[in-house]
Amino acid sequence: MSPENSVGVVAPRRVCFIEPLQLTSGAALPGFELVFETYGMLNAQCSNAVLVCHALSGSHHVAGHYADDPENLGWWDNLVGPGKALDTRKFFVVGVNNLGGCYGSTGPLSINPETAKRYGADFPLVTVEDWVAAQARLADHLGIVTWAAVIGGSLGGMQALEWSLQFPERIRHAMVIASAPKLSAQNIAFNEVARQAIISDPDFHGGYYADHGVVPTSGLRLARMVGHITYLSDSQMGEKFGRRLRHGEHKFSYDVDFEIESYLRYQGNKFASFFDANTYLMTTKALDYFDPAYHFDGNLAAALARAKASFLVASFSTDWRFSPARSREIVFALLHNRLRVVYAEIDCGAGHDSFLLDDEHYHALLRAYLENIAV
Amino acid sequence: MSPENSVGVVAPRRVCFIEPLQLTSGAALPGFELVFETYGMLNAQCSNAVLVCHALSGSHHVAGHYADDPENLGWWDNLVGPGKALDTRKFFVVGVNNLGGCYGSTGPLSINPETAKRYGADFPLVTVEDWVAAQARLADHLGIVTWAAVIGGSLGGMQALEWSLQFPERIRHAMVIASAPKLSAQNIAFNEVARQAIISDPDFHGGYYADHGVVPTSGLRLARMVGHITYLSDSQMGEKFGRRLRHGEHKFSYDVDFEIESYLRYQGNKFASFFDANTYLMTTKALDYFDPAYHFDGNLAAALARAKASFLVASFSTDWRFSPARSREIVFALLHNRLRVVYAEIDCGAGHDSFLLDDEHYHALLRAYLENIAV
């Protein structure tokens, strides 16, 4: 991507909300801060705003780079910029670090005003519904009554869907990519392994590791390794790594034999060096709990009856974490309610992570859909 | 299953081999013991012997129960007994705990004669080839020149296949169930997560935990949890557990919310209470390394050219660990060599674990195949 397609140098902003926030769990936060970035200009009618929701490990840093860190491109920089599929010449794009995150928004790493220490395990569990409620405060702050679109992949797609339910009048288009209406038992099982890896790390200290000056690195590393396997497709892993040996022969030890082992260890170590364990735990729970049909006897169509947005739903053929069948459940429930839906199943080999990648058909789909949104 | 179909009370036996065993890794064992069980009677021609090879967590205890432990049925008791598919009125059935195992055969828990302490991490890595070489010594000891059949599921199926290659004259039928000719990158990745869980447990002590009087319980527990997910099918997990809540509501804590979490924790805890961590590590490496085509430039057909046995290959429709496609690779390579092959893809919802279960068509298939073996 050439530099002229980049939003260029960006800077995060911070907003403090002093009104208490009632959470789904029954707990409340006395107030909270959100860190966010914006790209492009909000138009006079405030009709061109697009909210980008992040998934498990994402952040508010969606596009561009910081002046002092030119290598650290936003996680969806391939999609967001002038002339890109989500065109910042047309749209005012907002990225936000979710409540409970570890990139600057109020979360387990923040100071608990009641104890003057980091929240750690005392930070309440927040849900997708809570994130959306917090994002609505940000919209108010920015003067955005109605989003032109809310877009996200994976857990981000769940937030886009939740926006259409919690604030049906405030979202014109929900773009739900590589997502699911709820986790399957297998999805929950993988999350539970990740959580147990973190919780059973002796450096976890019941979530109060900050008080001990340590970090549950090895638990986080395992959590990321097992997660990472589910983000990639079997076939892509086979093509990319296969059984290729790191040292050309079997080592008959527990050092790295196969390239895939080296790759997984690298990914695990990298992640554990910067991500907060309590945020990870909390986010997997937000994933597990998300289920709009929960209060509708499992009837998703009934749950989605209050939505008014138009929808783009997209899935990827080799995604086995949130397979196309899971997206079709959403599509069926939307169609049942006679809502406008564009659905695409994209033939892409990269598994769940496809939503982050450069696939030509995928980007063309998003571009076409976004071009048709009137602002 | 009625008691009259059971082999009844059984007792393990032990044999000591004093000749050194050269291992694939280059290391050698000065001698070794194997624990085994037999069911039925070896006929005068010694032509009715069937070797049952176990998978990752299996043992020599294939059928029946011990006098002092009537609840502890053999792991394939539903298949092996008088009148059962593997009929002990016809066949002399042998189960053996593999070399490096933790059920009594020489392994990491055994005393190293050189140090008078448990081997622990000093026990050499053994491979599928080494297991088969050790099993051949047992065959010699029992007077079995040629097995009527060698049968196994998963890693056990790899041993059956290896028998047909290492000792083509000593096996008439290889029964390879829910297996694969080699692990995929994804298979290796899951093994690597399990290994890292064990190795990073502070109680692992580099494999010398016995010297410290501890066991890396939490690592083993995680290893089993992640393994267990891959043994079950997504659909079966959905049917069996779905999103059913343990306490009828979301707990907003890291205690058990969903039944699947409770099940996984139970399976992990149970396994960690009896299985040896070094054996687990070693066995996953044996799985990773198995690849008959390794010395044939990846050409499986060339690798299988030396086989002379007849084959039964069976796979299960919902097995995503070793999918039917993996079994078909074996079948194609066998057919290329004009070997006799029966192949069946069994429609069973239970994923990889199907090979241990009671599926009617599966058992009928094995029964029919075994009935046709002349003894």
PDB file of N, CA, C and O in Angstrom, chain B residues 302-344:
ATOM      1  N   ALA B 302       5.612 -44.996  -2.168  1.00  0.00           N
ATOM      2  CA  ALA B 302       6.939 -45.632  -2.179  1.00  0.00           C
ATOM      3  C   ALA B 302       7.256 -46.220  -0.809  1.00  0.00           C
ATOM      4  O   ALA B 302       7.809 -47.321  -0.696  1.00  0.00           O
ATOM      5  N   ALA B 303       6.866 -45.492   0.231  1.00  0.00           N
ATOM      6  CA  ALA B 303       7.145 -45.950   1.594  1.00  0.00           C
ATOM      7  C   ALA B 303       6.393 -47.240   1.913  1.00  0.00           C
ATOM      8  O   ALA B 303       6.891 -48.092   2.647  1.00  0.00           O
ATOM      9  N   LEU B 304       5.202 -47.384   1.374  1.00  0.00           N
ATOM     10  CA  LEU B 304       4.367 -48.547   1.701  1.00  0.00           C
ATOM     11  C   LEU B 304       4.607 -49.719   0.751  1.00  0.00           C
ATOM     12  O   LEU B 304       3.973 -50.767   0.900  1.00  0.00           O
ATOM     13  N   ALA B 305       5.535 -49.562  -0.185  1.00  0.00           N
ATOM     14  CA  ALA B 305       5.764 -50.617  -1.185  1.00  0.00           C
ATOM     15  C   ALA B 305       6.206 -51.923  -0.542  1.00  0.00           C
ATOM     16  O   ALA B 305       5.963 -53.003  -1.083  1.00  0.00           O
ATOM     17  N   ARG B 306       6.850 -51.845   0.618  1.00  0.00           N
ATOM     18  CA  ARG B 306       7.351 -53.063   1.241  1.00  0.00           C
ATOM     19  C   ARG B 306       6.297 -53.802   2.064  1.00  0.00           C
ATOM     20  O   ARG B 306       6.550 -54.911   2.539  1.00  0.00           O
ATOM     21  N   ALA B 307       5.122 -53.231   2.221  1.00  0.00           N
ATOM     22  CA  ALA B 307       4.059 -53.904   2.983  1.00  0.00           C
ATOM     23  C   ALA B 307       3.521 -55.102   2.213  1.00  0.00           C
ATOM     24  O   ALA B 307       3.488 -55.094   0.974  1.00  0.00           O
ATOM     25  N   LYS B 308       3.134 -56.145   2.964  1.00  0.00           N
ATOM     26  CA  LYS B 308       2.552 -57.331   2.338  1.00  0.00           C
ATOM     27  C   LYS B 308       1.212 -57.698   2.947  1.00  0.00           C
ATOM     28  O   LYS B 308       0.528 -58.599   2.465  1.00  0.00           O
ATOM     29  N   ALA B 309       0.859 -57.052   4.035  1.00  0.00           N
ATOM     30  CA  ALA B 309      -0.372 -57.397   4.754  1.00  0.00           C
ATOM     31  C   ALA B 309      -1.607 -57.013   3.941  1.00  0.00           C
ATOM     32  O   ALA B 309      -1.525 -56.278   2.958  1.00  0.00           O
ATOM     33  N   SER B 310      -2.737 -57.534   4.390  1.00  0.00           N
ATOM     34  CA  SER B 310      -4.025 -56.999   3.967  1.00  0.00           C
ATOM     35  C   SER B 310      -4.409 -55.913   4.956  1.00  0.00           C
ATOM     36  O   SER B 310      -4.026 -55.971   6.132  1.00  0.00           O
ATOM     37  N   PHE B 311      -5.201 -54.955   4.488  1.00  0.00           N
ATOM     38  CA  PHE B 311      -5.494 -53.798   5.341  1.00  0.00           C
ATOM     39  C   PHE B 311      -6.987 -53.570   5.522  1.00  0.00           C
ATOM     40  O   PHE B 311      -7.762 -53.714   4.576  1.00  0.00           O
ATOM     41  N   LEU B 312      -7.327 -53.232   6.738  1.00  0.00           N
ATOM     42  CA  LEU B 312      -8.596 -52.560   6.991  1.00  0.00           C
ATOM     43  C   LEU B 312      -8.245 -51.139   7.412  1.00  0.00           C
ATOM     44  O   LEU B 312      -7.487 -50.937   8.374  1.00  0.00           O
ATOM     45  N   VAL B 313      -8.777 -50.167   6.708  1.00  0.00           N
ATOM     46  CA  VAL B 313      -8.613 -48.772   7.098  1.00  0.00           C
ATOM     47  C   VAL B 313     -10.014 -48.226   7.364  1.00  0.00           C
ATOM     48  O   VAL B 313     -10.920 -48.439   6.554  1.00  0.00           O
ATOM     49  N   ALA B 314     -10.189 -47.594   8.505  1.00  0.00           N
ATOM     50  CA  ALA B 314     -11.517 -47.058   8.844  1.00  0.00           C
ATOM     51  C   ALA B 314     -11.371 -45.660   9.418  1.00  0.00           C
ATOM     52  O   ALA B 314     -10.425 -45.371  10.173  1.00  0.00           O
ATOM     53  N   SER B 315     -12.296 -44.797   9.043  1.00  0.00           N
ATOM     54  CA  SER B 315     -12.288 -43.427   9.569  1.00  0.00           C
ATOM     55  C   SER B 315     -13.708 -43.037   9.969  1.00  0.00           C
ATOM     56  O   SER B 315     -14.663 -43.737   9.639  1.00  0.00           O
ATOM     57  N   PHE B 316     -13.812 -41.923  10.666  1.00  0.00           N
ATOM     58  CA  PHE B 316     -15.114 -41.476  11.161  1.00  0.00           C
ATOM     59  C   PHE B 316     -15.438 -40.088  10.617  1.00  0.00           C
ATOM     60  O   PHE B 316     -14.583 -39.191  10.648  1.00  0.00           O
ATOM     61  N   SER B 317     -16.666 -39.931  10.181  1.00  0.00           N
ATOM     62  CA  SER B 317     -17.065 -38.726   9.444  1.00  0.00           C
ATOM     63  C   SER B 317     -16.801 -37.426  10.210  1.00  0.00           C
ATOM     64  O   SER B 317     -16.459 -36.416   9.605  1.00  0.00           O
ATOM     65  N   THR B 318     -16.951 -37.433  11.524  1.00  0.00           N
ATOM     66  CA  THR B 318     -16.828 -36.189  12.293  1.00  0.00           C
ATOM     67  C   THR B 318     -15.477 -36.063  13.012  1.00  0.00           C
ATOM     68  O   THR B 318     -15.304 -35.205  13.868  1.00  0.00           O
ATOM     69  N   ASP B 319     -14.531 -36.919  12.656  1.00  0.00           N
ATOM     70  CA  ASP B 319     -13.198 -36.856  13.249  1.00  0.00           C
ATOM     71  C   ASP B 319     -12.418 -35.737  12.559  1.00  0.00           C
ATOM     72  O   ASP B 319     -12.061 -35.863  11.391  1.00  0.00           O
ATOM     73  N   TRP B 320     -12.182 -34.644  13.255  1.00  0.00           N
ATOM     74  CA  TRP B 320     -11.433 -33.543  12.630  1.00  0.00           C
ATOM     75  C   TRP B 320      -9.965 -33.561  13.040  1.00  0.00           C
ATOM     76  O   TRP B 320      -9.152 -32.817  12.508  1.00  0.00           O
ATOM     77  N   ARG B 321      -9.623 -34.431  13.994  1.00  0.00           N
ATOM     78  CA  ARG B 321      -8.209 -34.597  14.349  1.00  0.00           C
ATOM     79  C   ARG B 321      -7.504 -35.394  13.261  1.00  0.00           C
ATOM     80  O   ARG B 321      -6.503 -34.962  12.700  1.00  0.00           O
ATOM     81  N   PHE B 322      -8.038 -36.583  12.973  1.00  0.00           N
ATOM     82  CA  PHE B 322      -7.553 -37.382  11.848  1.00  0.00           C
ATOM     83  C   PHE B 322      -8.754 -37.639  10.948  1.00  0.00           C
ATOM     84  O   PHE B 322      -9.431 -38.662  11.066  1.00  0.00           O
ATOM     85  N   SER B 323      -8.989 -36.709  10.074  1.00  0.00           N
ATOM     86  CA  SER B 323     -10.197 -36.745   9.253  1.00  0.00           C
ATOM     87  C   SER B 323     -10.159 -37.906   8.260  1.00  0.00           C
ATOM     88  O   SER B 323      -9.097 -38.464   7.979  1.00  0.00           O
ATOM     89  N   PRO B 324     -11.315 -38.277   7.699  1.00  0.00           N
ATOM     90  CA  PRO B 324     -11.354 -39.321   6.664  1.00  0.00           C
ATOM     91  C   PRO B 324     -10.346 -39.074   5.542  1.00  0.00           C
ATOM     92  O   PRO B 324      -9.767 -40.035   5.026  1.00  0.00           O
ATOM     93  N   ALA B 325     -10.111 -37.817   5.200  1.00  0.00           N
ATOM     94  CA  ALA B 325      -9.150 -37.531   4.124  1.00  0.00           C
ATOM     95  C   ALA B 325      -7.768 -38.093   4.446  1.00  0.00           C
ATOM     96  O   ALA B 325      -7.033 -38.525   3.555  1.00  0.00           O
ATOM     97  N   ARG B 326      -7.419 -38.096   5.749  1.00  0.00           N
ATOM     98  CA  ARG B 326      -6.110 -38.625   6.139  1.00  0.00           C
ATOM     99  C   ARG B 326      -6.047 -40.134   5.954  1.00  0.00           C
ATOM    100  O   ARG B 326      -5.004 -40.685   5.578  1.00  0.00           O
ATOM    101  N   SER B 327      -7.162 -40.813   6.252  1.00  0.00           N
ATOM    102  CA  SER B 327      -7.213 -42.261   6.033  1.00  0.00           C
ATOM    103  C   SER B 327      -7.154 -42.577   4.543  1.00  0.00           C
ATOM    104  O   SER B 327      -6.510 -43.543   4.125  1.00  0.00           O
ATOM    105  N   ARG B 328      -7.823 -41.727   3.762  1.00  0.00           N
ATOM    106  CA  ARG B 328      -7.819 -41.970   2.309  1.00  0.00           C
ATOM    107  C   ARG B 328      -6.422 -41.866   1.727  1.00  0.00           C
ATOM    108  O   ARG B 328      -6.095 -42.545   0.759  1.00  0.00           O
ATOM    109  N   GLU B 329      -5.591 -41.025   2.331  1.00  0.00           N
ATOM    110  CA  GLU B 329      -4.193 -40.958   1.872  1.00  0.00           C
ATOM    111  C   GLU B 329      -3.526 -42.329   1.999  1.00  0.00           C
ATOM    112  O   GLU B 329      -2.776 -42.758   1.121  1.00  0.00           O
ATOM    113  N   ILE B 330      -3.803 -42.985   3.125  1.00  0.00           N
ATOM    114  CA  ILE B 330      -3.227 -44.317   3.336  1.00  0.00           C
ATOM    115  C   ILE B 330      -3.792 -45.286   2.305  1.00  0.00           C
ATOM    116  O   ILE B 330      -3.053 -46.055   1.678  1.00  0.00           O
ATOM    117  N   VAL B 331      -5.110 -45.228   2.119  1.00  0.00           N
ATOM    118  CA  VAL B 331      -5.762 -46.148   1.186  1.00  0.00           C
ATOM    119  C   VAL B 331      -5.194 -45.985  -0.221  1.00  0.00           C
ATOM    120  O   VAL B 331      -4.849 -46.970  -0.888  1.00  0.00           O
ATOM    121  N   PHE B 332      -5.057 -44.743  -0.680  1.00  0.00           N
ATOM    122  CA  PHE B 332      -4.531 -44.507  -2.027  1.00  0.00           C
ATOM    123  C   PHE B 332      -3.134 -45.100  -2.176  1.00  0.00           C
ATOM    124  O   PHE B 332      -2.816 -45.738  -3.172  1.00  0.00           O
ATOM    125  N   ALA B 333      -2.300 -44.884  -1.155  1.00  0.00           N
ATOM    126  CA  ALA B 333      -0.924 -45.378  -1.227  1.00  0.00           C
ATOM    127  C   ALA B 333      -0.885 -46.906  -1.225  1.00  0.00           C
ATOM    128  O   ALA B 333      -0.047 -47.525  -1.892  1.00  0.00           O
ATOM    129  N   LEU B 334      -1.808 -47.523  -0.486  1.00  0.00           N
ATOM    130  CA  LEU B 334      -1.869 -48.986  -0.462  1.00  0.00           C
ATOM    131  C   LEU B 334      -2.350 -49.519  -1.810  1.00  0.00           C
ATOM    132  O   LEU B 334      -1.796 -50.484  -2.349  1.00  0.00           O
ATOM    133  N   LEU B 335      -3.383 -48.888  -2.349  1.00  0.00           N
ATOM    134  CA  LEU B 335      -3.931 -49.335  -3.639  1.00  0.00           C
ATOM    135  C   LEU B 335      -2.883 -49.176  -4.742  1.00  0.00           C
ATOM    136  O   LEU B 335      -2.796 -50.000  -5.646  1.00  0.00           O
ATOM    137  N   HIS B 336      -2.105 -48.107  -4.632  1.00  0.00           N
ATOM    138  CA  HIS B 336      -1.029 -47.887  -5.593  1.00  0.00           C
ATOM    139  C   HIS B 336      -0.103 -49.105  -5.635  1.00  0.00           C
ATOM    140  O   HIS B 336       0.472 -49.427  -6.677  1.00  0.00           O
ATOM    141  N   ASN B 337       0.043 -49.742  -4.488  1.00  0.00           N
ATOM    142  CA  ASN B 337       0.912 -50.920  -4.391  1.00  0.00           C
ATOM    143  C   ASN B 337       0.136 -52.229  -4.586  1.00  0.00           C
ATOM    144  O   ASN B 337       0.667 -53.300  -4.293  1.00  0.00           O
ATOM    145  N   ARG B 338      -1.099 -52.120  -5.034  1.00  0.00           N
ATOM    146  CA  ARG B 338      -1.949 -53.282  -5.325  1.00  0.00           C
ATOM    147  C   ARG B 338      -2.112 -54.185  -4.107  1.00  0.00           C
ATOM    148  O   ARG B 338      -2.189 -55.412  -4.225  1.00  0.00           O
ATOM    149  N   LEU B 339      -2.159 -53.568  -2.950  1.00  0.00           N
ATOM    150  CA  LEU B 339      -2.414 -54.332  -1.724  1.00  0.00           C
ATOM    151  C   LEU B 339      -3.918 -54.448  -1.509  1.00  0.00           C
ATOM    152  O   LEU B 339      -4.701 -53.640  -2.023  1.00  0.00           O
ATOM    153  N   ARG B 340      -4.318 -55.469  -0.760  1.00  0.00           N
ATOM    154  CA  ARG B 340      -5.749 -55.637  -0.484  1.00  0.00           C
ATOM    155  C   ARG B 340      -6.162 -54.662   0.629  1.00  0.00           C
ATOM    156  O   ARG B 340      -5.570 -54.662   1.706  1.00  0.00           O
ATOM    157  N   VAL B 341      -7.171 -53.873   0.359  1.00  0.00           N
ATOM    158  CA  VAL B 341      -7.616 -52.868   1.321  1.00  0.00           C
ATOM    159  C   VAL B 341      -9.136 -52.871   1.419  1.00  0.00           C
ATOM    160  O   VAL B 341      -9.816 -52.828   0.397  1.00  0.00           O
ATOM    161  N   VAL B 342      -9.628 -52.939   2.623  1.00  0.00           N
ATOM    162  CA  VAL B 342     -11.021 -52.613   2.885  1.00  0.00           C
ATOM    163  C   VAL B 342     -11.013 -51.235   3.529  1.00  0.00           C
ATOM    164  O   VAL B 342     -10.274 -51.011   4.491  1.00  0.00           O
ATOM    165  N   TYR B 343     -11.793 -50.323   2.969  1.00  0.00           N
ATOM    166  CA  TYR B 343     -11.856 -48.990   3.570  1.00  0.00           C
ATOM    167  C   TYR B 343     -13.297 -48.645   3.888  1.00  0.00           C
ATOM    168  O   TYR B 343     -14.191 -48.850   3.073  1.00  0.00           O
ATOM    169  N   ALA B 344     -13.515 -48.109   5.066  1.00  0.00           N
ATOM    170  CA  ALA B 344     -14.854 -47.668   5.440  1.00  0.00           C
ATOM    171  C   ALA B 344     -14.790 -46.316   6.114  1.00  0.00           C
ATOM    172  O   ALA B 344     -13.911 -46.061   6.952  1.00  0.00           O
TER     173      ALA B 344
END
